mmCIF file of N, CA and C in Angstrom:
data_model
loop_
_atom_site.group_PDB
_atom_site.id
_atom_site.type_symbol
_atom_site.label_atom_id
_atom_site.label_comp_id
_atom_site.label_asym_id
_atom_site.label_seq_id
_atom_site.Cartn_x
_atom_site.Cartn_y
_atom_site.Cartn_z
ATOM 1 N N UNK A 17 -90.649 -184.998 -49.583
ATOM 2 C CA UNK A 17 -89.981 -186.248 -49.929
ATOM 3 C C UNK A 17 -88.762 -186.295 -48.968
ATOM 4 N N UNK A 18 -88.465 -187.514 -48.491
ATOM 5 C CA UNK A 18 -87.155 -187.634 -47.610
ATOM 6 C C UNK A 18 -86.086 -188.048 -48.643
ATOM 7 N N UNK A 19 -84.868 -187.368 -48.269
ATOM 8 C CA UNK A 19 -83.610 -187.816 -48.869
ATOM 9 C C UNK A 19 -82.907 -188.328 -48.040
ATOM 10 N N UNK A 20 -81.967 -189.328 -48.547
ATOM 11 C CA UNK A 20 -80.927 -189.951 -47.641
ATOM 12 C C UNK A 20 -79.794 -189.830 -47.969
ATOM 13 N N UNK A 21 -78.620 -190.125 -47.546
ATOM 14 C CA UNK A 21 -77.408 -190.155 -47.735
ATOM 15 C C UNK A 21 -76.963 -191.549 -47.862
ATOM 16 N N UNK A 22 -77.176 -192.012 -48.976
ATOM 17 C CA UNK A 22 -77.016 -193.572 -49.111
ATOM 18 C C UNK A 22 -75.424 -194.015 -49.252
ATOM 19 N N UNK A 23 -74.656 -193.042 -49.256
ATOM 20 C CA UNK A 23 -73.188 -193.249 -48.915
ATOM 21 C C UNK A 23 -73.113 -193.866 -47.372
ATOM 22 N N UNK A 24 -73.437 -192.851 -46.629
ATOM 23 C CA UNK A 24 -73.589 -192.916 -45.253
ATOM 24 C C UNK A 24 -74.144 -193.990 -44.754
ATOM 25 N N UNK A 25 -75.333 -194.328 -45.305
ATOM 26 C CA UNK A 25 -76.168 -195.640 -45.071
ATOM 27 C C UNK A 25 -75.447 -196.816 -45.469
ATOM 28 N N UNK A 26 -74.791 -196.856 -46.502
ATOM 29 C CA UNK A 26 -73.948 -198.155 -46.772
ATOM 30 C C UNK A 26 -72.846 -198.357 -45.984
ATOM 31 N N UNK A 27 -72.368 -197.323 -45.595
ATOM 32 C CA UNK A 27 -71.140 -197.083 -44.500
ATOM 33 C C UNK A 27 -71.754 -198.085 -43.185
ATOM 34 N N UNK A 28 -72.750 -197.576 -42.762
ATOM 35 C CA UNK A 28 -73.468 -198.355 -41.509
ATOM 36 C C UNK A 28 -73.678 -199.398 -41.539
ATOM 37 N N UNK A 29 -74.299 -199.876 -42.497
ATOM 38 C CA UNK A 29 -74.882 -201.233 -43.000
ATOM 39 C C UNK A 29 -73.396 -202.127 -42.871
ATOM 40 N N UNK A 30 -72.557 -201.725 -43.838
ATOM 41 C CA UNK A 30 -71.061 -202.504 -43.493
ATOM 42 C C UNK A 30 -70.806 -202.842 -42.085
ATOM 43 N N UNK A 31 -70.770 -201.447 -41.621
ATOM 44 C CA UNK A 31 -70.279 -201.771 -40.051
ATOM 45 C C UNK A 31 -71.067 -202.625 -39.232
ATOM 46 N N UNK A 32 -72.318 -202.612 -39.535
ATOM 47 C CA UNK A 32 -73.267 -203.742 -38.791
ATOM 48 C C UNK A 32 -72.738 -205.104 -39.209
ATOM 49 N N UNK A 33 -72.442 -205.270 -40.301
ATOM 50 C CA UNK A 33 -72.161 -206.613 -40.680
ATOM 51 C C UNK A 33 -70.852 -207.001 -39.902
ATOM 52 N N UNK A 34 -69.913 -205.847 -39.599
ATOM 53 C CA UNK A 34 -68.944 -206.474 -39.203
ATOM 54 C C UNK A 34 -68.783 -206.048 -37.597
ATOM 55 N N UNK A 35 -69.990 -206.089 -36.817
ATOM 56 C CA UNK A 35 -69.805 -205.567 -35.526
ATOM 57 C C UNK A 35 -69.665 -206.619 -34.637
ATOM 58 N N UNK A 36 -69.795 -207.670 -35.088
ATOM 59 C CA UNK A 36 -69.561 -208.906 -33.766
ATOM 60 C C UNK A 36 -68.646 -208.841 -33.063
ATOM 61 N N UNK A 37 -69.057 -208.778 -31.738
ATOM 62 C CA UNK A 37 -68.045 -208.990 -30.835
ATOM 63 C C UNK A 37 -67.626 -207.531 -30.088
ATOM 64 N N UNK A 38 -68.007 -206.606 -30.592
ATOM 65 C CA UNK A 38 -68.090 -205.174 -30.588
ATOM 66 C C UNK A 38 -69.026 -204.143 -30.646
ATOM 67 N N UNK A 39 -69.021 -202.838 -29.980
ATOM 68 C CA UNK A 39 -70.195 -201.958 -29.910
ATOM 69 C C UNK A 39 -70.253 -201.560 -31.512
ATOM 70 N N UNK A 40 -71.871 -201.136 -31.705
ATOM 71 C CA UNK A 40 -72.151 -200.537 -32.832
ATOM 72 C C UNK A 40 -71.921 -198.831 -32.587
ATOM 73 N N UNK A 41 -71.276 -197.924 -33.155
ATOM 74 C CA UNK A 41 -71.168 -196.712 -32.988
ATOM 75 C C UNK A 41 -70.879 -196.048 -33.970
ATOM 76 N N UNK A 42 -72.117 -195.408 -34.413
ATOM 77 C CA UNK A 42 -72.342 -194.606 -35.401
ATOM 78 C C UNK A 42 -71.592 -193.590 -35.679
ATOM 79 N N UNK A 43 -71.656 -192.638 -34.603
ATOM 80 C CA UNK A 43 -70.598 -191.189 -34.513
ATOM 81 C C UNK A 43 -69.318 -191.434 -35.253
ATOM 82 N N UNK A 44 -68.433 -192.423 -34.627
ATOM 83 C CA UNK A 44 -67.314 -192.664 -35.195
ATOM 84 C C UNK A 44 -67.176 -193.022 -36.609
ATOM 85 N N UNK A 45 -68.354 -193.758 -36.960
ATOM 86 C CA UNK A 45 -68.399 -194.263 -38.488
ATOM 87 C C UNK A 45 -68.345 -193.036 -39.425
ATOM 88 N N UNK A 46 -69.302 -192.158 -38.741
ATOM 89 C CA UNK A 46 -69.411 -190.883 -39.433
ATOM 90 C C UNK A 46 -68.104 -190.139 -39.813
ATOM 91 N N UNK A 47 -67.349 -190.074 -38.504
ATOM 92 C CA UNK A 47 -66.242 -189.508 -38.701
ATOM 93 C C UNK A 47 -65.056 -190.054 -39.738
ATOM 94 N N UNK A 48 -65.300 -191.356 -39.866
ATOM 95 C CA UNK A 48 -64.466 -192.246 -40.902
ATOM 96 C C UNK A 48 -65.233 -191.936 -42.175
ATOM 97 N N UNK A 49 -66.091 -191.862 -42.207
ATOM 98 C CA UNK A 49 -67.088 -191.768 -43.775
ATOM 99 C C UNK A 49 -66.535 -190.274 -44.393
ATOM 100 N N UNK A 50 -66.279 -189.388 -43.104
ATOM 101 C CA UNK A 50 -65.954 -187.965 -43.562
ATOM 102 C C UNK A 50 -64.662 -187.869 -43.976
ATOM 103 N N UNK A 51 -63.978 -188.614 -43.440
ATOM 104 C CA UNK A 51 -62.285 -188.739 -43.346
ATOM 105 C C UNK A 51 -61.992 -189.182 -44.960
ATOM 106 N N UNK A 52 -62.633 -190.212 -45.070
ATOM 107 C CA UNK A 52 -62.477 -190.800 -46.541
ATOM 108 C C UNK A 52 -62.983 -190.001 -47.606
ATOM 109 N N UNK A 53 -64.148 -189.163 -47.485
ATOM 110 C CA UNK A 53 -64.462 -188.133 -48.294
ATOM 111 C C UNK A 53 -63.591 -187.433 -48.713
ATOM 112 N N UNK A 54 -62.965 -186.670 -47.452
ATOM 113 C CA UNK A 54 -62.092 -185.394 -47.525
ATOM 114 C C UNK A 54 -60.594 -186.113 -48.193
ATOM 115 N N UNK A 55 -60.192 -187.427 -48.044
ATOM 116 C CA UNK A 55 -58.893 -187.904 -48.669
ATOM 117 C C UNK A 55 -59.242 -188.088 -50.004
ATOM 118 N N UNK A 56 -60.644 -188.429 -50.683
ATOM 119 C CA UNK A 56 -60.590 -188.600 -51.873
ATOM 120 C C UNK A 56 -61.018 -187.061 -52.490
ATOM 121 N N UNK A 57 -60.933 -186.195 -51.818
ATOM 122 C CA UNK A 57 -61.336 -184.739 -52.531
ATOM 123 C C UNK A 57 -62.812 -184.578 -52.496
ATOM 124 N N UNK A 58 -63.480 -185.048 -52.109
ATOM 125 C CA UNK A 58 -65.062 -185.308 -52.182
ATOM 126 C C UNK A 58 -65.754 -184.236 -51.255
ATOM 127 N N UNK A 59 -66.536 -183.379 -51.400
ATOM 128 C CA UNK A 59 -67.194 -182.597 -50.593
ATOM 129 C C UNK A 59 -68.041 -183.749 -49.509
ATOM 130 N N UNK A 60 -68.046 -183.067 -48.224
ATOM 131 C CA UNK A 60 -69.249 -183.647 -47.188
ATOM 132 C C UNK A 60 -69.906 -182.850 -46.423
ATOM 133 N N UNK A 61 -70.747 -183.048 -45.819
ATOM 134 C CA UNK A 61 -71.505 -182.396 -45.046
ATOM 135 C C UNK A 61 -70.625 -181.776 -43.801
ATOM 136 N N UNK A 62 -71.231 -180.935 -42.889
ATOM 137 C CA UNK A 62 -70.649 -180.491 -41.601
ATOM 138 C C UNK A 62 -70.470 -181.895 -40.729
ATOM 139 N N UNK A 63 -69.364 -181.882 -40.108
ATOM 140 C CA UNK A 63 -69.016 -183.390 -39.425
ATOM 141 C C UNK A 63 -69.828 -183.321 -38.301
ATOM 142 N N UNK A 64 -70.166 -182.405 -37.524
ATOM 143 C CA UNK A 64 -71.315 -182.666 -36.351
ATOM 144 C C UNK A 64 -72.538 -183.201 -36.830
ATOM 145 N N UNK A 65 -72.963 -182.436 -38.074
ATOM 146 C CA UNK A 65 -74.342 -182.686 -38.512
ATOM 147 C C UNK A 65 -74.346 -184.062 -39.276
ATOM 148 N N UNK A 66 -73.088 -184.618 -39.384
ATOM 149 C CA UNK A 66 -72.926 -186.092 -40.175
ATOM 150 C C UNK A 66 -72.995 -187.084 -38.837
ATOM 151 N N UNK A 67 -72.661 -186.772 -37.624
ATOM 152 C CA UNK A 67 -72.610 -187.534 -36.573
ATOM 153 C C UNK A 67 -74.148 -187.869 -36.064
ATOM 154 N N UNK A 68 -74.693 -186.458 -36.171
ATOM 155 C CA UNK A 68 -76.148 -186.483 -35.948
ATOM 156 C C UNK A 68 -77.027 -187.564 -36.560
ATOM 157 N N UNK A 69 -76.851 -187.330 -37.769
ATOM 158 C CA UNK A 69 -77.539 -187.838 -38.782
ATOM 159 C C UNK A 69 -77.282 -189.569 -38.784
ATOM 160 N N UNK A 70 -75.923 -189.825 -38.436
ATOM 161 C CA UNK A 70 -75.907 -191.244 -38.309
ATOM 162 C C UNK A 70 -76.428 -191.796 -37.530
ATOM 163 N N UNK A 71 -76.507 -191.428 -36.064
ATOM 164 C CA UNK A 71 -77.113 -191.555 -34.882
ATOM 165 C C UNK A 71 -78.511 -191.817 -35.280
ATOM 166 N N UNK A 72 -79.030 -190.817 -36.194
ATOM 167 C CA UNK A 72 -80.510 -190.821 -36.433
ATOM 168 C C UNK A 72 -80.723 -192.128 -37.404
ATOM 169 N N UNK A 73 -80.002 -192.271 -38.258
ATOM 170 C CA UNK A 73 -79.993 -193.389 -39.448
ATOM 171 C C UNK A 73 -80.039 -194.748 -38.564
ATOM 172 N N UNK A 74 -79.087 -194.991 -37.413
ATOM 173 C CA UNK A 74 -79.210 -196.029 -36.715
ATOM 174 C C UNK A 74 -80.366 -196.347 -35.846
ATOM 175 N N UNK A 75 -81.137 -195.342 -35.532
ATOM 176 C CA UNK A 75 -82.642 -195.281 -34.878
ATOM 177 C C UNK A 75 -83.629 -195.824 -35.905
ATOM 178 N N UNK A 76 -83.360 -195.306 -37.177
ATOM 179 C CA UNK A 76 -84.424 -195.479 -38.095
ATOM 180 C C UNK A 76 -84.253 -196.871 -38.792
ATOM 181 N N UNK A 77 -82.992 -197.307 -39.020
ATOM 182 C CA UNK A 77 -82.786 -198.827 -39.326
ATOM 183 C C UNK A 77 -83.175 -199.878 -38.440
ATOM 184 N N UNK A 78 -83.145 -199.304 -37.039
ATOM 185 C CA UNK A 78 -83.780 -200.630 -36.098
ATOM 186 C C UNK A 78 -85.061 -200.459 -36.381
ATOM 187 N N UNK A 79 -85.756 -199.201 -36.105
ATOM 188 C CA UNK A 79 -87.388 -198.954 -35.920
ATOM 189 C C UNK A 79 -87.837 -199.622 -37.196
ATOM 190 N N UNK A 80 -87.199 -199.680 -38.304
ATOM 191 C CA UNK A 80 -88.044 -200.030 -39.479
ATOM 192 C C UNK A 80 -87.510 -201.376 -40.074
ATOM 193 N N UNK A 81 -86.734 -201.935 -39.300
ATOM 194 C CA UNK A 81 -86.496 -203.365 -39.370
ATOM 195 C C UNK A 81 -85.348 -203.629 -40.547
ATOM 196 N N UNK A 82 -84.374 -202.942 -40.601
ATOM 197 C CA UNK A 82 -83.551 -203.159 -41.548
ATOM 198 C C UNK A 82 -82.171 -203.804 -40.676
ATOM 199 N N UNK A 83 -82.056 -203.395 -39.342
ATOM 200 C CA UNK A 83 -81.078 -204.014 -38.761
ATOM 201 C C UNK A 83 -82.001 -204.692 -37.195
ATOM 202 N N UNK A 84 -81.314 -205.357 -36.675
ATOM 203 C CA UNK A 84 -81.723 -206.014 -35.331
ATOM 204 C C UNK A 84 -80.587 -206.296 -34.362
ATOM 205 N N UNK A 85 -80.866 -206.566 -32.872
ATOM 206 C CA UNK A 85 -79.865 -206.753 -31.950
ATOM 207 C C UNK A 85 -79.417 -208.052 -32.407
ATOM 208 N N UNK A 86 -78.116 -207.836 -32.484
ATOM 209 C CA UNK A 86 -77.269 -209.265 -32.690
ATOM 210 C C UNK A 86 -77.577 -210.414 -31.756
ATOM 211 N N UNK A 87 -77.562 -211.712 -31.875
ATOM 212 C CA UNK A 87 -77.853 -212.888 -30.882
ATOM 213 C C UNK A 87 -76.443 -213.134 -30.023
ATOM 214 N N UNK A 88 -76.542 -213.298 -28.959
ATOM 215 C CA UNK A 88 -75.283 -213.589 -28.277
ATOM 216 C C UNK A 88 -74.578 -214.603 -29.129
ATOM 217 N N UNK A 89 -74.958 -215.591 -29.414
ATOM 218 C CA UNK A 89 -74.377 -216.801 -29.825
ATOM 219 C C UNK A 89 -73.728 -216.163 -31.544
ATOM 220 N N UNK A 90 -73.906 -215.090 -31.959
ATOM 221 C CA UNK A 90 -73.478 -214.661 -33.205
ATOM 222 C C UNK A 90 -72.341 -213.097 -32.561
ATOM 223 N N UNK A 91 -71.864 -213.395 -31.735
ATOM 224 C CA UNK A 91 -70.974 -212.081 -30.902
ATOM 225 C C UNK A 91 -71.913 -210.914 -30.536
ATOM 226 N N UNK A 92 -73.123 -211.033 -30.284
ATOM 227 C CA UNK A 92 -74.087 -209.857 -29.679
ATOM 228 C C UNK A 92 -73.630 -209.507 -28.354
ATOM 229 N N UNK A 93 -73.421 -208.545 -27.727
ATOM 230 C CA UNK A 93 -73.114 -208.054 -26.720
ATOM 231 C C UNK A 93 -74.090 -206.986 -26.250
ATOM 232 N N UNK A 94 -75.447 -206.847 -26.895
ATOM 233 C CA UNK A 94 -76.475 -205.934 -26.550
ATOM 234 C C UNK A 94 -76.114 -204.402 -26.997
ATOM 235 N N UNK A 95 -75.157 -204.237 -27.840
ATOM 236 C CA UNK A 95 -74.754 -203.074 -28.221
ATOM 237 C C UNK A 95 -74.253 -203.203 -29.644
ATOM 238 N N UNK A 96 -74.655 -204.044 -30.334
ATOM 239 C CA UNK A 96 -74.472 -204.433 -31.727
ATOM 240 C C UNK A 96 -75.769 -205.160 -32.610
ATOM 241 N N UNK A 97 -75.600 -205.023 -33.917
ATOM 242 C CA UNK A 97 -76.549 -205.670 -34.881
ATOM 243 C C UNK A 97 -76.437 -206.601 -35.853
ATOM 244 N N UNK A 98 -77.267 -207.258 -36.368
ATOM 245 C CA UNK A 98 -77.091 -207.842 -37.778
ATOM 246 C C UNK A 98 -78.076 -207.208 -38.572
ATOM 247 N N UNK A 99 -77.781 -207.852 -39.602
ATOM 248 C CA UNK A 99 -78.628 -207.061 -41.115
ATOM 249 C C UNK A 99 -79.923 -208.068 -40.946
ATOM 250 N N UNK A 100 -81.150 -207.500 -41.076
ATOM 251 C CA UNK A 100 -82.336 -208.252 -41.129
ATOM 252 C C UNK A 100 -82.276 -208.676 -42.897
ATOM 253 N N UNK A 101 -83.208 -209.509 -43.161
ATOM 254 C CA UNK A 101 -83.307 -209.482 -44.757
ATOM 255 C C UNK A 101 -83.524 -208.248 -45.771
ATOM 256 N N UNK A 102 -84.383 -207.500 -45.007
ATOM 257 C CA UNK A 102 -84.723 -206.304 -45.400
ATOM 258 C C UNK A 102 -83.347 -205.442 -45.644
ATOM 259 N N UNK A 103 -82.564 -205.356 -44.406
ATOM 260 C CA UNK A 103 -81.266 -204.454 -44.288
ATOM 261 C C UNK A 103 -80.321 -205.223 -45.560
ATOM 262 N N UNK A 104 -80.141 -206.385 -45.646
ATOM 263 C CA UNK A 104 -79.437 -207.043 -46.635
ATOM 264 C C UNK A 104 -79.949 -206.807 -48.152
ATOM 265 N N UNK A 105 -81.035 -206.637 -48.219
ATOM 266 C CA UNK A 105 -81.439 -206.158 -49.356
ATOM 267 C C UNK A 105 -81.229 -204.616 -49.681
ATOM 268 N N UNK A 106 -81.466 -203.941 -48.894
ATOM 269 C CA UNK A 106 -81.262 -202.542 -48.979
ATOM 270 C C UNK A 106 -79.521 -202.435 -49.295
ATOM 271 N N UNK A 107 -78.647 -203.230 -48.809
ATOM 272 C CA UNK A 107 -77.320 -203.088 -48.783
ATOM 273 C C UNK A 107 -76.725 -203.375 -50.291
ATOM 274 N N UNK A 108 -77.669 -204.375 -50.592
ATOM 275 C CA UNK A 108 -77.382 -205.182 -52.344
ATOM 276 C C UNK A 108 -77.738 -203.976 -53.077
ATOM 277 N N UNK A 109 -78.756 -203.213 -52.943
ATOM 278 C CA UNK A 109 -79.377 -201.921 -53.871
ATOM 279 C C UNK A 109 -78.241 -200.731 -53.879
ATOM 280 N N UNK A 110 -77.655 -200.553 -52.611
ATOM 281 C CA UNK A 110 -76.927 -199.429 -53.074
ATOM 282 C C UNK A 110 -75.188 -199.546 -52.759
ATOM 283 N N UNK A 111 -75.182 -200.491 -52.765
ATOM 284 C CA UNK A 111 -73.608 -200.996 -52.456
ATOM 285 C C UNK A 111 -72.808 -200.609 -53.224
ATOM 286 N N UNK A 112 -71.783 -199.451 -53.306
ATOM 287 C CA UNK A 112 -70.867 -198.913 -54.415
ATOM 288 C C UNK A 112 -70.054 -199.734 -54.724
ATOM 289 N N UNK A 113 -69.701 -201.019 -54.307
ATOM 290 C CA UNK A 113 -68.896 -201.637 -54.723
ATOM 291 C C UNK A 113 -69.466 -202.533 -55.991
ATOM 292 N N UNK A 114 -70.753 -202.553 -56.004
ATOM 293 C CA UNK A 114 -71.384 -203.240 -57.176
ATOM 294 C C UNK A 114 -71.621 -202.083 -58.348
ATOM 295 N N UNK A 115 -71.133 -202.699 -59.503
ATOM 296 C CA UNK A 115 -71.297 -201.797 -60.662
ATOM 297 C C UNK A 115 -72.943 -201.588 -60.991
ATOM 298 N N UNK A 116 -73.211 -200.437 -61.294
ATOM 299 C CA UNK A 116 -74.960 -200.059 -61.509
ATOM 300 C C UNK A 116 -75.661 -199.624 -60.312
ATOM 301 N N UNK A 117 -74.798 -199.225 -59.300
ATOM 302 C CA UNK A 117 -75.516 -198.882 -58.146
ATOM 303 C C UNK A 117 -76.423 -197.608 -58.398
ATOM 304 N N UNK A 118 -76.162 -196.832 -59.157
ATOM 305 C CA UNK A 118 -76.568 -195.510 -59.231
ATOM 306 C C UNK A 118 -78.253 -195.546 -59.611
ATOM 307 N N UNK A 119 -78.465 -196.481 -60.309
ATOM 308 C CA UNK A 119 -79.992 -196.735 -61.019
ATOM 309 C C UNK A 119 -80.676 -197.085 -59.762
ATOM 310 N N UNK A 120 -80.290 -198.179 -58.949
ATOM 311 C CA UNK A 120 -81.269 -198.255 -57.406
ATOM 312 C C UNK A 120 -81.336 -196.978 -56.713
ATOM 313 N N UNK A 121 -80.328 -196.378 -56.358
ATOM 314 C CA UNK A 121 -80.068 -195.113 -55.736
ATOM 315 C C UNK A 121 -81.165 -194.078 -56.460
ATOM 316 N N UNK A 122 -81.084 -193.953 -57.516
ATOM 317 C CA UNK A 122 -81.936 -193.023 -58.080
ATOM 318 C C UNK A 122 -83.485 -193.321 -58.049
ATOM 319 N N UNK A 123 -83.819 -194.775 -58.254
ATOM 320 C CA UNK A 123 -85.306 -195.065 -57.827
ATOM 321 C C UNK A 123 -85.541 -194.755 -56.619
ATOM 322 N N UNK A 124 -84.552 -195.286 -55.523
ATOM 323 C CA UNK A 124 -85.163 -194.942 -54.403
ATOM 324 C C UNK A 124 -85.254 -193.554 -53.801
ATOM 325 N N UNK A 125 -84.477 -192.755 -54.606
ATOM 326 C CA UNK A 125 -84.692 -191.330 -54.291
ATOM 327 C C UNK A 125 -86.089 -190.674 -54.670
ATOM 328 N N UNK A 126 -86.333 -191.336 -55.882
ATOM 329 C CA UNK A 126 -87.637 -190.993 -56.669
ATOM 330 C C UNK A 126 -88.987 -191.297 -55.560
ATOM 331 N N UNK A 127 -89.005 -192.129 -54.497
ATOM 332 C CA UNK A 127 -89.903 -192.207 -53.446
ATOM 333 C C UNK A 127 -90.073 -191.187 -52.463
ATOM 334 N N UNK A 128 -91.366 -191.119 -51.926
ATOM 335 C CA UNK A 128 -91.676 -190.169 -50.813
ATOM 336 C C UNK A 128 -90.798 -190.413 -49.852
ATOM 337 N N UNK A 129 -90.853 -191.818 -49.323
ATOM 338 C CA UNK A 129 -89.527 -192.012 -48.215
ATOM 339 C C UNK A 129 -89.146 -193.437 -48.362
ATOM 340 N N UNK A 130 -88.084 -193.471 -49.235
ATOM 341 C CA UNK A 130 -87.324 -194.869 -49.585
ATOM 342 C C UNK A 130 -87.426 -195.854 -48.542
ATOM 343 N N UNK A 131 -87.079 -195.385 -47.375
ATOM 344 C CA UNK A 131 -86.977 -196.328 -46.320
ATOM 345 C C UNK A 131 -88.357 -196.959 -45.565
ATOM 346 N N UNK A 132 -89.339 -196.287 -46.103
ATOM 347 C CA UNK A 132 -90.503 -196.736 -45.355
ATOM 348 C C UNK A 132 -90.683 -198.316 -45.850
ATOM 349 N N UNK A 133 -91.268 -198.944 -44.692
ATOM 350 C CA UNK A 133 -91.015 -200.252 -44.924
ATOM 351 C C UNK A 133 -91.884 -200.845 -46.284
ATOM 352 N N UNK A 134 -93.239 -200.516 -46.162
ATOM 353 C CA UNK A 134 -93.776 -200.932 -47.357
ATOM 354 C C UNK A 134 -93.448 -200.615 -48.477
ATOM 355 N N UNK A 135 -93.101 -199.117 -48.582
ATOM 356 C CA UNK A 135 -92.571 -198.416 -49.862
ATOM 357 C C UNK A 135 -91.060 -199.326 -50.301
ATOM 358 N N UNK A 136 -90.124 -199.681 -49.234
ATOM 359 C CA UNK A 136 -89.104 -200.355 -49.594
ATOM 360 C C UNK A 136 -89.127 -201.532 -50.131
ATOM 361 N N UNK A 137 -90.016 -202.355 -49.384
ATOM 362 C CA UNK A 137 -90.306 -203.573 -49.637
ATOM 363 C C UNK A 137 -90.832 -203.832 -51.307
ATOM 364 N N UNK A 138 -91.734 -203.043 -51.574
ATOM 365 C CA UNK A 138 -92.233 -202.945 -53.027
ATOM 366 C C UNK A 138 -91.161 -202.620 -53.987
ATOM 367 N N UNK A 139 -90.403 -201.569 -53.749
ATOM 368 C CA UNK A 139 -89.355 -201.200 -54.629
ATOM 369 C C UNK A 139 -88.460 -202.200 -54.918
ATOM 370 N N UNK A 140 -88.174 -202.791 -54.056
ATOM 371 C CA UNK A 140 -86.814 -203.711 -53.776
ATOM 372 C C UNK A 140 -87.252 -205.031 -54.390
ATOM 373 N N UNK A 141 -88.546 -205.464 -54.402
ATOM 374 C CA UNK A 141 -89.162 -206.507 -55.163
ATOM 375 C C UNK A 141 -89.344 -206.510 -56.605
ATOM 376 N N UNK A 142 -89.108 -205.479 -57.535
ATOM 377 C CA UNK A 142 -89.067 -205.204 -58.623
ATOM 378 C C UNK A 142 -87.739 -205.679 -59.372
ATOM 379 N N UNK A 143 -87.769 -206.490 -60.017
ATOM 380 C CA UNK A 143 -86.582 -207.172 -60.635
ATOM 381 C C UNK A 143 -85.761 -205.915 -61.553
ATOM 382 N N UNK A 144 -86.372 -205.262 -62.074
ATOM 383 C CA UNK A 144 -85.793 -204.048 -63.203
ATOM 384 C C UNK A 144 -85.052 -203.025 -62.088
ATOM 385 N N UNK A 145 -85.217 -202.784 -60.858
ATOM 386 C CA UNK A 145 -84.537 -201.743 -60.000
ATOM 387 C C UNK A 145 -83.112 -202.306 -59.960
ATOM 388 N N UNK A 146 -82.685 -203.349 -59.850
ATOM 389 C CA UNK A 146 -81.064 -203.815 -59.735
ATOM 390 C C UNK A 146 -80.590 -203.932 -61.067
#
């Protein structure tokens, strides 16, 4: 089973939303994520590992259709993204600011590979997940 760091993915997806006009840079976002965890007194993985994982998540999210290059008329510069409908759906399921996000994350964790396109689309289509 593939496991994902949903908090880090959530952070990256929020940064995608806010990337108009500037480059999407997953490594510094991983640093900021780790700093926020440390400030809250929460444990986090090795920083170098987190940076590597963030870069891998960027590639995975792009390859599997969760994000796509931001059009120029929306602030795109060739190095930033927008959420696709699938990416928006993922963010709405895992967003920690939404009460009850633990259940969707648990359901996703129970999948062989929750970010596999077919698997995610099937799981996300079920009303009871949210």
